[in-house]
Amino acid sequence: MSEQQITSSSPIQPAKRIDPLAVIVRFQSLIGLVLVFAGGIIFSPRRHGVILFIQPDNIANIVRAVSETGIIAIGMTFVIITAGIDLSVGAALGLASVVTATLMVSGGFGLITTVLAVLLMGTCFGLVQGAISSKFRLEAFIVTLAGLQAARGLALVVSGNQYINISYGDGPGLAPPIFAVLGGRLFGNVVPVATIVFLIFACIATLVLNTTRFGRYVYAVGGNERAARISGVPVSAIKIAVYAITGFASALAGIVHAGQFNFGSANDGTGYELTAIAAVVIGGTSLFGGSGSMVGTIAGTIMLGALANILQLNNITPAMQLLSTAAIIVLAAVLQSLVRRREGLGR
Amino acid sequence: MTQNALRFSSARRMALMAGSCLCIAGVAQAADPLVKACAKDGEFVIGFSQANNAEPYRQHVNDELEAAAKAVPQFTLQIADGAGNVNTQTSQVDNFITQKVDLLLISPFEAAPLTPAVKRVMDAGIPVIELDRKTNGEAGKDYTAFIGGDNYKIALAAGEYTSKTLLPDGGEAAVLQGLPSSTPAVERLNGFKDGVKANSKIQIVAEQAADWLPDKAQTAFAAMLQAHPDIKMVYASNDMMAAGALLAAKGAGKSVKIIGTDGLPGPAGGIEAVAKGDWSATFTYPTGGKEAIDMAKSILLDCASSVEPTVTVDTTAITPENAKQMMGK
């Protein structure tokens, strides 16, 4: 089957008429990001006339803190565009951090071997979940919920119930010093390396989603699975692939985590799946599948980080931070729903 | 009460220490103060990076710290909740650097991951007092000071109290342990076991981990009572698990002596449970909140050039004799 066939018969073509609300929704995450930054500047505490919020160090804090959930959210965007969900990502991060630490410290593996092994493990973990879900026609929600438990259990087994500290140096029991780079900063000691990993991964993912046949298939599966199948899209393979991608992303985030904090812990990454889903939804990707963008996810991720930062700089309680995040998620969802109704898509 | 005597002596020691710091500061003019902008009438912001607010003990720490800081008009205390997540806590510590707080208090969720963040704070010229939990490195160099209780000693005191007062004639005892592999859980278990060694007629017939949680403790202790109907007392490594053990004992229709740990205030805490006669005792795990604010005063207001790098705060035994009186505190 040809590509032309797919694109022409694909049900996810944008509505032809221009709806101002749709424009807002299309760019909601960028608009939101600008608004949050403007608010950040206005409400930033000042010291001797210096606006603390936009200090390079502070911006670096924000983008560093969101790097791990950002990497996961990038993977999650693929899954959600296919109308799926992956709840196992946070636990998979914990598993990856533990395996990274174990391989390097007690396994005596080198940096490259460890990284490749952990990425392969994460990809396979996602692949298995996708395959189970697809083959037995099970809800991804259930399969990945089981995956969450499995990853935590495996992480506890691998780590022997211990936190695994990573120390650096040459010789057995020590990690290669270069691994500590992940916790550092580049370009005048300003840009966190973790953020660079996040941005590179985001760029590759954007290219894959926007310019490849695979990317078009992902949209097609989420837009209308039946139509996609009739058009010859290998639906099962695409579904399995997106879970492999989230598995890969979780493993990458786990490696970054271990490198940033010099340790592996089975309990780490708890709740990251929800932060990642929130970032994707705020970024304008619909949980019903078929639409969404990578740029939106990146903006959504940074928006959540900036919001937490400005509230914290002003010493506003964690309760308010949760409530304001909740308000933004609801706002994003309501906007999407309004647009869908106008376009006659219902729901 | 010997434990009370212990506590008073520790208070006196603190006072002496603070006094000697003042003297040193007064005599040795040449030594640089830890904070250059220190002043009696200054205004100072103290940041507290809490590991996790969602535990009763951690809330108790916040309360004591807030109360102590409120008594010093020059101080403003800001608390950030690390939410039990090293990534969150690291960014909050970095935010405190951005805000240029005058002093950082921190209970690091885990040692190694927070070590670099604490180093950045020290590098920024901000003194760091670690509360209850430490990062890696040396007190007085990699961080300014550590203030906290000693889990082993507190559990040892509970064990000795069991040997001498609760079960002088011996009998079967049980232990509910905290989250396995966490340091406090291990230290409290070992301390209690060493404490009951004083009485060879006491046998520990059951010990299980209940992860600090009341529901898990209830289930575990109910099973222990099934397997060992003659259990006379149970040592719970925190107050929440002691509350769970009480429910299990009531459910089984048995009267078991219960010891908790932490000595939390409030209706759900151990002090009231002892006062009501539900438990036999609880041993406070001091928050060090007051001591931390005292140290902040000597650094920021009195321009101390050095402080005691490690301050261990002693436990208080809450027993039927003093529980009612302790409730008011």
XYZ file of C-alpha atoms in Angstrom:
676
model
C 0.000 0.000 0.000
C 1.243 3.452 -0.738
C 1.746 6.366 1.537
C -0.567 8.463 -0.582
C -3.437 6.138 0.191
C -2.958 6.541 3.890
C -2.745 10.267 4.011
C -5.678 10.821 1.715
C -7.993 8.409 3.479
C -6.700 9.209 6.944
C -9.486 10.481 9.186
C -7.253 12.814 11.097
C -7.134 15.622 8.586
C -7.607 18.929 10.397
C -10.947 20.689 9.964
C -10.918 22.917 6.913
C -12.695 25.933 8.372
C -10.672 28.067 10.713
C -12.018 28.107 14.213
C -10.371 30.680 16.499
C -10.832 28.369 19.461
C -9.111 25.593 17.523
C -6.191 27.925 16.886
C -5.953 28.656 20.579
C -6.051 24.953 21.385
C -3.479 24.189 18.716
C -1.088 26.610 20.330
C -2.436 26.354 23.877
C 0.736 24.980 25.339
C 2.902 27.695 23.797
C 0.415 30.385 24.823
C 0.269 28.836 28.285
C 4.048 28.728 28.480
C 4.299 32.401 27.572
C 1.609 33.254 30.140
C 3.322 31.243 32.884
C 6.649 32.925 32.114
C 5.021 36.359 32.072
C 3.356 35.556 35.388
C 6.675 34.265 36.679
C 8.371 37.557 35.859
C 5.555 39.630 37.368
C 5.313 37.616 40.570
C 9.007 36.811 40.903
C 10.662 37.796 44.143
C 13.297 40.453 43.557
C 16.643 40.977 45.204
C 18.256 44.358 44.705
C 16.111 44.878 41.612
C 17.123 41.549 40.082
C 14.222 39.382 38.951
C 15.132 36.008 40.408
C 12.779 33.995 38.184
C 14.624 34.732 34.932
C 18.129 34.360 36.305
C 20.001 31.800 34.156
C 20.600 29.658 37.231
C 16.913 29.572 37.999
C 15.924 28.717 34.432
C 18.549 25.962 34.586
C 16.922 24.672 37.793
C 13.542 24.555 36.076
C 14.668 22.713 32.960
C 16.859 20.330 34.934
C 14.038 19.377 37.269
C 11.692 18.546 34.374
C 14.215 16.600 32.288
C 13.280 13.151 33.548
C 9.508 13.578 33.376
C 10.054 15.369 30.054
C 11.842 12.374 28.526
C 9.001 10.158 29.726
C 6.352 12.576 28.435
C 7.954 12.499 24.975
C 7.489 8.736 24.860
C 4.031 9.034 26.380
C 2.973 11.387 23.562
C 3.312 8.558 21.001
C 1.214 6.257 23.166
C -1.500 8.797 23.856
C -1.781 9.768 20.183
C -2.677 6.126 19.528
C -5.385 6.553 22.223
C -3.373 4.366 24.612
C -1.862 4.997 28.052
C 1.238 3.720 29.842
C 1.138 3.631 33.630
C 4.360 1.661 34.020
C 6.791 4.438 33.085
C 7.613 5.715 36.593
C 8.247 2.227 37.921
C 10.276 1.424 34.810
C 12.427 4.483 35.607
C 13.035 3.067 39.097
C 13.932 -0.321 37.622
C 16.281 1.266 35.080
C 18.029 3.353 37.760
C 18.576 0.268 39.907
C 19.848 -1.825 37.008
C 22.142 0.991 35.875
C 23.634 1.283 39.354
C 23.922 -2.476 39.813
C 25.580 -3.144 36.456
C 28.133 -0.394 36.923
C 28.876 -0.903 40.601
C 28.686 -4.620 41.310
C 28.606 -5.827 37.710
C 31.737 -3.953 36.724
C 30.260 -3.114 33.311
C 31.538 -0.105 31.460
C 29.513 2.961 30.662
C 28.548 2.080 27.093
C 27.675 -1.546 27.851
C 25.524 -0.463 30.787
C 23.686 2.220 28.869
C 22.988 -0.067 25.911
C 21.888 -2.916 28.171
C 19.508 -0.720 30.162
C 18.018 0.869 27.035
C 17.520 -2.581 25.522
C 15.912 -3.792 28.734
C 13.515 -0.838 28.823
C 12.584 -1.283 25.174
C 11.887 -4.986 25.683
C 9.850 -4.213 28.800
C 7.618 -1.886 26.784
C 7.541 -4.285 23.852
C 6.214 -7.093 26.046
C 3.474 -4.886 27.458
C 2.482 -3.731 23.978
C 2.467 -7.292 22.691
C 0.335 -8.587 25.560
C -2.092 -5.730 25.173
C -2.305 -6.139 21.429
C -2.347 -9.935 21.191
C -4.923 -10.512 23.915
C -6.864 -7.342 23.084
C -6.509 -6.057 26.636
C -6.847 -2.456 27.766
C -3.433 -0.822 27.953
C -4.537 0.625 31.289
C -4.690 -2.851 32.840
C -1.602 -4.256 31.168
C 0.590 -1.302 32.108
C -0.871 -1.250 35.634
C 0.432 -4.795 35.971
C 3.652 -3.593 34.331
C 3.999 -0.949 37.044
C 3.801 -3.591 39.768
C 6.142 -5.904 37.889
C 8.771 -3.196 37.400
C 8.736 -2.231 41.096
C 8.930 -5.888 42.107
C 11.818 -6.561 39.736
C 13.614 -3.436 40.948
C 13.336 -4.625 44.575
C 14.640 -8.051 43.609
C 17.569 -6.679 41.595
C 18.526 -4.226 44.333
C 18.036 -6.680 47.206
C 15.890 -4.070 49.005
C 18.843 -1.678 49.167
C 19.571 1.751 47.847
C 22.549 1.434 45.556
C 24.999 4.279 45.788
C 27.221 4.924 42.809
C 30.811 5.894 43.568
C 33.259 6.838 40.885
C 36.775 5.804 40.037
C 38.793 3.014 38.437
C 38.384 -0.521 39.582
C 35.793 -2.984 40.799
C 32.763 -1.591 42.596
C 33.225 1.834 41.057
C 31.494 3.514 38.134
C 33.524 5.219 35.390
C 33.921 8.895 36.350
C 32.523 10.034 32.986
C 29.054 8.830 34.075
C 28.901 11.666 36.605
C 28.716 14.081 33.650
C 24.940 13.504 33.580
C 24.650 15.398 36.847
C 26.737 18.312 35.585
C 26.248 21.377 33.443
C 27.769 22.539 30.159
C 28.217 25.822 28.293
C 29.638 27.980 31.038
C 28.282 25.678 33.732
C 24.734 26.782 32.969
C 22.938 24.194 30.810
C 22.244 20.947 32.693
C 23.392 17.841 30.809
C 20.146 16.101 31.764
C 18.267 18.810 29.875
C 20.476 18.387 26.821
C 19.594 14.675 26.781
C 15.919 15.636 27.076
C 16.124 18.126 24.190
C 18.037 15.793 21.870
C 15.511 13.046 22.536
C 12.694 15.550 21.969
C 14.164 16.633 18.599
C 14.505 13.066 17.365
C 10.978 12.238 18.522
C 9.579 15.331 16.805
C 11.232 14.350 13.532
C 9.951 10.783 13.818
C 6.411 11.874 14.582
C 6.207 14.645 11.965
C 8.208 13.411 9.025
C 8.158 9.625 8.903
C 5.617 7.120 7.704
C 5.680 5.651 11.221
C 4.573 9.007 12.607
C 1.646 9.185 10.189
C 0.621 5.645 11.117
C 0.637 6.591 14.807
C -1.849 9.384 14.114
C -3.915 7.111 11.897
C -4.207 4.367 14.531
C -5.336 6.873 17.139
C -7.698 8.738 14.822
C -9.702 5.769 13.678
C -8.276 2.320 14.227
C -10.698 0.545 11.947
C -10.141 2.922 9.070
C -6.411 2.635 9.578
C -6.597 -1.143 9.494
C -8.656 -1.095 6.286
C -6.131 1.290 4.746
C -3.459 -1.267 5.431
C -1.759 0.272 8.426
C -0.080 -2.472 10.488
C -2.079 -1.488 13.567
C -0.749 -4.133 15.956
C 2.853 -3.415 15.070
C 2.357 0.318 15.557
C 0.705 -0.254 18.943
C 3.503 -2.520 20.092
C 6.081 -0.036 18.831
C 4.720 2.917 20.809
C 4.954 0.946 24.064
C 8.487 -0.043 23.140
C 9.180 3.684 22.751
C 7.817 4.506 26.234
C 9.870 1.638 27.614
C 12.960 3.058 25.915
C 12.131 6.556 27.211
C 11.686 5.301 30.784
C 15.027 3.516 30.611
C 16.699 6.657 29.270
C 15.124 8.692 32.079
C 16.292 6.073 34.591
C 19.879 6.350 33.324
C 19.695 10.139 33.567
C 18.260 9.760 37.068
C 21.039 7.449 38.229
C 23.643 9.757 36.685
C 22.184 12.918 38.160
C 21.828 11.621 41.680
C 24.550 8.974 41.831
C 22.249 6.244 43.021
C 19.628 3.738 42.073
C 16.465 3.179 44.070
C 13.584 0.832 43.423
C 11.092 3.377 44.724
C 12.158 6.244 42.487
C 9.949 7.627 39.771
C 6.802 7.120 41.829
C 4.064 9.303 40.361
C 6.108 10.294 37.309
C 3.552 8.626 35.046
C 0.931 11.100 36.202
C 3.208 14.118 35.773
C 4.067 12.929 32.273
C 0.416 12.377 31.336
C -0.407 15.840 32.706
C 2.355 17.393 30.578
C 1.074 15.622 27.450
C -2.530 16.678 28.059
C -1.569 20.263 28.845
C 0.462 20.140 25.655
C -2.738 19.683 23.692
C -2.667 15.957 22.948
C -6.094 14.433 23.265
C -6.525 11.361 25.458
C -8.958 10.105 22.792
C -6.085 9.817 20.359
C -5.534 10.981 16.812
C -4.145 14.423 17.539
C -1.343 16.052 19.432
C 2.128 17.413 19.006
C 5.576 16.903 20.403
C 6.221 20.649 20.687
C 3.087 20.870 22.823
C 4.380 18.187 25.156
C 7.728 19.921 25.546
C 5.970 23.209 26.303
C 3.606 21.464 28.715
C 6.511 19.870 30.554
C 8.387 23.147 30.960
C 5.169 24.945 31.924
C 4.570 22.560 34.826
C 8.166 23.017 35.984
C 8.025 26.806 35.717
C 4.733 26.898 37.594
C 6.099 24.806 40.454
C 9.203 26.999 40.515
C 7.442 30.358 40.714
C 5.079 29.109 43.417
C 8.012 27.815 45.375
C 10.098 30.949 44.950
C 7.183 32.749 46.586
C 6.935 30.106 49.271
C 3.410 29.100 48.356
C 2.350 25.822 49.958
C 2.520 22.456 48.174
C -1.258 22.265 48.467
C -1.592 25.350 46.259
C 0.913 23.930 43.804
C -1.219 20.814 43.398
C -4.409 22.833 43.079
C -2.994 25.148 40.422
C -1.684 22.182 38.407
C -5.148 20.657 38.674
C -6.727 23.859 37.393
C -4.424 23.941 34.359
C -5.123 20.295 33.504
C -8.868 20.898 33.690
C -8.574 24.059 31.598
C -6.584 22.239 28.916
C -9.056 19.376 28.843
C -12.088 21.683 28.676
C -10.588 23.619 25.761
C -9.989 20.390 23.864
C -13.472 19.166 24.548
C -15.009 22.425 23.299
C -13.097 22.199 20.057
C -14.090 18.584 19.515
C -17.722 19.484 20.002
C -17.503 22.331 17.505
C -15.920 20.012 15.004
C -18.799 17.625 15.546
C -16.616 14.890 16.938
C -18.663 14.595 20.098
C -17.389 13.738 23.559
C 12.605 9.780 86.326
C 16.036 9.015 85.068
C 15.044 9.845 81.506
C 13.828 13.254 82.571
C 17.090 13.813 84.368
C 18.887 12.903 81.171
C 16.859 15.404 79.250
C 17.497 18.224 81.683
C 21.191 17.557 81.649
C 21.117 17.741 77.868
C 19.334 21.089 78.010
C 21.970 22.366 80.406
C 24.662 21.081 78.095
C 23.105 22.969 75.201
C 22.961 26.137 77.250
C 26.586 25.743 78.272
C 27.568 25.099 74.706
C 25.720 28.131 73.416
C 27.294 30.166 76.191
C 30.793 29.006 75.389
C 30.218 29.780 71.718
C 29.302 33.301 72.704
C 32.426 33.608 74.849
C 34.644 32.362 72.052
C 32.991 34.779 69.646
C 33.495 37.574 72.158
C 37.143 36.854 72.868
C 38.384 35.793 69.458
C 37.481 38.846 67.427
C 39.874 37.766 64.712
C 37.897 34.656 63.711
C 35.535 35.307 60.794
C 31.850 34.752 61.447
C 30.185 31.911 59.481
C 27.888 34.474 57.860
C 29.262 37.918 57.009
C 25.887 39.682 57.058
C 25.140 38.476 60.588
C 23.618 41.065 62.906
C 21.488 41.188 66.055
C 18.824 43.330 64.411
C 18.997 41.889 60.880
C 16.263 40.138 58.962
C 16.935 36.573 57.932
C 15.205 34.005 55.785
C 15.748 30.381 56.764
C 14.844 27.747 54.215
C 13.884 24.271 55.362
C 13.973 21.497 52.811
C 11.806 18.759 54.298
C 12.150 15.229 52.910
C 8.427 14.521 52.891
C 5.495 16.268 54.567
C 3.155 13.331 54.258
C 4.141 11.585 57.495
C 2.980 12.479 61.000
C 6.523 12.612 62.336
C 7.647 14.992 59.562
C 4.642 17.222 60.267
C 5.682 17.237 63.923
C 9.165 18.404 62.881
C 7.622 21.235 60.837
C 5.394 22.256 63.756
C 8.246 22.380 66.277
C 10.492 24.219 63.864
C 7.797 26.780 63.051
C 7.089 27.340 66.735
C 10.773 27.865 67.522
C 11.284 30.205 64.541
C 8.208 32.236 65.414
C 9.786 33.085 68.757
C 12.629 34.868 66.931
C 11.273 38.044 65.304
C 14.303 38.364 63.019
C 13.620 34.975 61.376
C 11.280 34.027 58.546
C 11.014 30.284 57.983
C 10.160 28.828 54.576
C 9.376 25.126 54.305
C 9.581 23.230 51.010
C 8.125 19.726 50.784
C 10.428 17.329 48.967
C 7.479 14.932 48.602
C 9.757 11.933 49.149
C 11.387 12.524 45.775
C 15.082 13.316 45.368
C 14.504 15.154 42.096
C 11.941 17.480 43.681
C 14.041 18.022 46.763
C 17.142 18.842 44.699
C 15.317 21.495 42.691
C 13.910 22.976 45.890
C 17.387 23.225 47.390
C 18.519 24.949 44.181
C 15.550 27.306 44.477
C 16.665 28.240 47.970
C 20.055 29.181 46.508
C 18.271 31.311 43.885
C 16.292 32.980 46.656
C 19.555 33.574 48.519
C 18.242 32.331 51.843
C 20.522 33.122 54.759
C 20.635 29.607 56.155
C 19.464 26.208 54.960
C 17.973 23.509 57.148
C 17.554 20.163 55.455
C 16.326 16.647 56.167
C 17.652 14.939 53.050
C 15.348 12.193 51.754
C 18.396 10.165 50.777
C 22.049 10.818 51.495
C 23.975 10.428 48.230
C 21.557 12.161 45.832
C 21.310 15.304 47.952
C 25.033 15.538 48.644
C 25.867 17.595 45.507
C 22.941 19.964 46.152
C 24.143 20.612 49.713
C 27.620 21.242 48.347
C 26.225 23.900 45.993
C 24.569 25.588 48.973
C 27.804 25.598 50.946
C 29.674 26.895 47.879
C 27.176 29.758 47.700
C 28.273 30.774 51.203
C 25.057 29.646 52.889
C 25.457 27.614 56.103
C 23.655 24.238 56.149
C 22.255 22.571 59.242
C 21.142 19.003 58.598
C 18.243 17.790 60.671
C 17.680 14.127 61.547
C 19.200 12.770 58.322
C 22.652 13.402 56.888
C 24.182 13.755 53.466
C 27.554 12.185 52.736
C 30.641 14.000 53.934
C 32.000 15.458 57.100
C 30.062 17.606 59.572
C 31.684 21.008 59.945
C 33.178 20.844 56.448
C 30.782 19.482 53.823
C 27.859 20.829 55.827
C 27.907 23.149 58.806
C 26.337 20.883 61.413
C 24.124 17.883 62.042
C 21.410 17.864 64.704
C 19.378 14.765 65.401
C 18.451 11.908 67.627
C 20.202 8.574 67.843
C 17.869 5.796 66.713
C 19.989 3.071 68.268
C 20.148 4.737 71.688
C 16.421 5.466 71.701
C 15.540 1.861 70.950
C 18.151 0.732 73.487
C 16.375 2.801 76.146
C 13.083 1.145 75.159
C 14.710 -2.277 75.473
C 16.152 -1.477 78.875
C 12.787 -0.139 80.059
C 11.246 -3.440 78.945
C 13.869 -5.478 80.824
C 13.629 -3.570 84.074
C 10.129 -2.145 84.321
C 7.701 -3.806 81.927
C 8.757 -7.440 82.041
C 11.056 -7.884 85.049
C 9.896 -11.506 85.328
C 10.501 -12.159 81.654
C 8.193 -13.607 79.024
C 7.565 -13.557 75.299
C 8.041 -10.351 73.361
C 7.513 -9.304 69.711
C 8.960 -6.595 67.456
C 7.345 -4.655 64.621
C 10.087 -3.297 62.387
C 9.957 -0.313 60.032
C 10.590 -0.343 56.288
C 13.290 -2.974 55.721
C 16.645 -1.693 54.498
C 16.015 1.832 55.760
C 18.647 2.860 58.313
C 16.280 3.918 61.140
C 14.480 0.574 60.899
C 17.714 -1.358 61.248
C 19.076 0.833 64.066
C 15.851 0.708 66.070
C 15.631 -3.078 65.738
C 19.228 -3.595 66.874
C 18.907 -1.097 69.719
C 15.834 -2.782 71.152
C 17.349 -6.252 70.885
C 20.488 -5.108 72.689
C 18.375 -3.409 75.363
C 16.401 -6.531 76.265
C 19.592 -8.575 76.525
C 19.810 -7.206 80.075
C 17.059 -9.630 81.051
C 17.736 -13.212 79.947
C 14.187 -14.272 80.842
C 12.781 -12.239 77.934
C 12.514 -14.036 74.607
C 11.767 -12.274 71.341
C 9.544 -14.849 69.665
C 8.445 -12.883 66.608
C 9.715 -9.995 64.536
C 8.259 -8.696 61.314
C 8.541 -5.660 59.096
C 5.414 -3.534 58.824
C 6.986 -0.675 56.832
C 6.071 1.992 59.486
C 2.373 1.546 58.553
C -0.495 0.988 61.050
C -2.552 -1.285 58.809
C 0.380 -3.551 58.028
C 1.280 -3.601 61.730
C -2.247 -4.634 62.671
C -2.231 -7.528 60.224
C 1.262 -8.636 61.195
C 0.637 -8.445 64.934
C -2.690 -10.294 64.655
C -0.813 -13.119 62.965
C 1.890 -13.035 65.651
C -0.740 -13.350 68.379
C -2.239 -16.338 66.566
C 1.135 -18.049 66.375
C 2.313 -17.044 69.854
C -0.677 -16.580 72.189
C 1.602 -15.900 75.174
C 3.154 -12.696 73.806
C 3.239 -10.238 76.710
C 4.647 -7.153 75.021
C 5.361 -5.713 71.592
C 7.937 -3.116 70.598
C 6.728 -1.028 67.670
C 9.452 0.946 65.888
C 7.127 3.932 65.465
C 3.888 5.250 66.970
C 1.776 4.453 63.924
C 2.648 0.765 64.098
C 1.994 0.771 67.857
C -1.508 2.052 67.095
C -1.967 -0.843 64.671
C -0.695 -3.325 67.277
C -3.260 -2.042 69.786
C -6.078 -2.707 67.313
C -4.779 -6.239 66.747
C -4.535 -6.917 70.492
C -8.055 -5.597 71.069
C -9.318 -7.698 68.173
C -7.788 -10.782 69.728
C -9.194 -9.849 73.136
C -5.741 -9.751 74.698
C -4.006 -7.348 76.984
C -0.519 -6.775 75.609
C 1.998 -4.197 76.778
C 2.879 -1.909 73.885
C 5.865 0.386 73.407
C 5.873 2.922 70.606
C 8.600 5.197 69.263
C 8.551 8.895 68.271
C 6.300 10.189 71.083
C 4.134 12.227 68.738
C 1.734 14.796 70.203
C -1.930 15.112 69.295
C -4.940 12.812 69.446
C -3.399 10.178 67.153
C 0.032 10.338 68.766
C 1.815 8.213 71.312
C 1.813 10.616 74.254
C -1.965 10.573 74.488
C -2.093 6.804 73.991
C 0.184 6.363 77.001
C -1.800 8.876 79.053
C -4.993 6.958 78.294
C -3.352 3.746 79.388
C -3.553 2.142 75.932
C 0.205 1.745 75.649
C 2.859 1.213 78.301
C 5.348 3.755 76.968
C 6.734 5.581 73.976
C 10.187 7.051 73.522
C 10.449 10.428 71.839
C 12.521 10.764 68.736
C 13.505 14.409 69.163
C 12.978 16.671 66.166
C 15.912 18.937 67.009
C 13.770 21.836 65.819
C 14.427 24.027 68.832
C 18.126 23.158 68.830
C 18.338 23.999 65.115
C 16.794 27.431 65.600
C 19.107 28.032 68.574
C 22.064 27.211 66.349
C 20.691 29.488 63.612
C 20.503 32.248 66.205
C 24.131 31.843 67.171
C 25.184 31.846 63.500
C 22.990 34.662 62.183
C 22.414 36.884 65.197
C 25.490 36.291 67.353
C 27.989 36.016 64.473
C 29.445 32.717 65.698
C 32.617 31.737 63.895
C 32.015 28.048 64.559
C 29.318 25.775 65.949
C 29.256 22.253 67.338
C 29.373 20.077 64.175
C 27.308 17.209 65.609
C 24.564 17.667 68.187
C 22.786 14.537 69.424
C 19.459 15.267 71.102
C 18.418 12.784 73.793
C 15.163 10.880 74.015
C 12.478 11.330 76.676
C 10.652 8.300 77.999
C 6.907 8.902 78.003
C 5.495 6.626 80.698
C 2.227 6.525 82.645
C 3.992 8.678 85.283
C 4.724 11.670 83.040
C 2.431 11.266 80.012
C -0.335 13.591 81.257
C 2.174 16.288 82.090
C 3.895 15.892 78.684
C 0.613 16.309 76.813
C 0.549 20.005 77.536
C 3.988 20.607 76.045
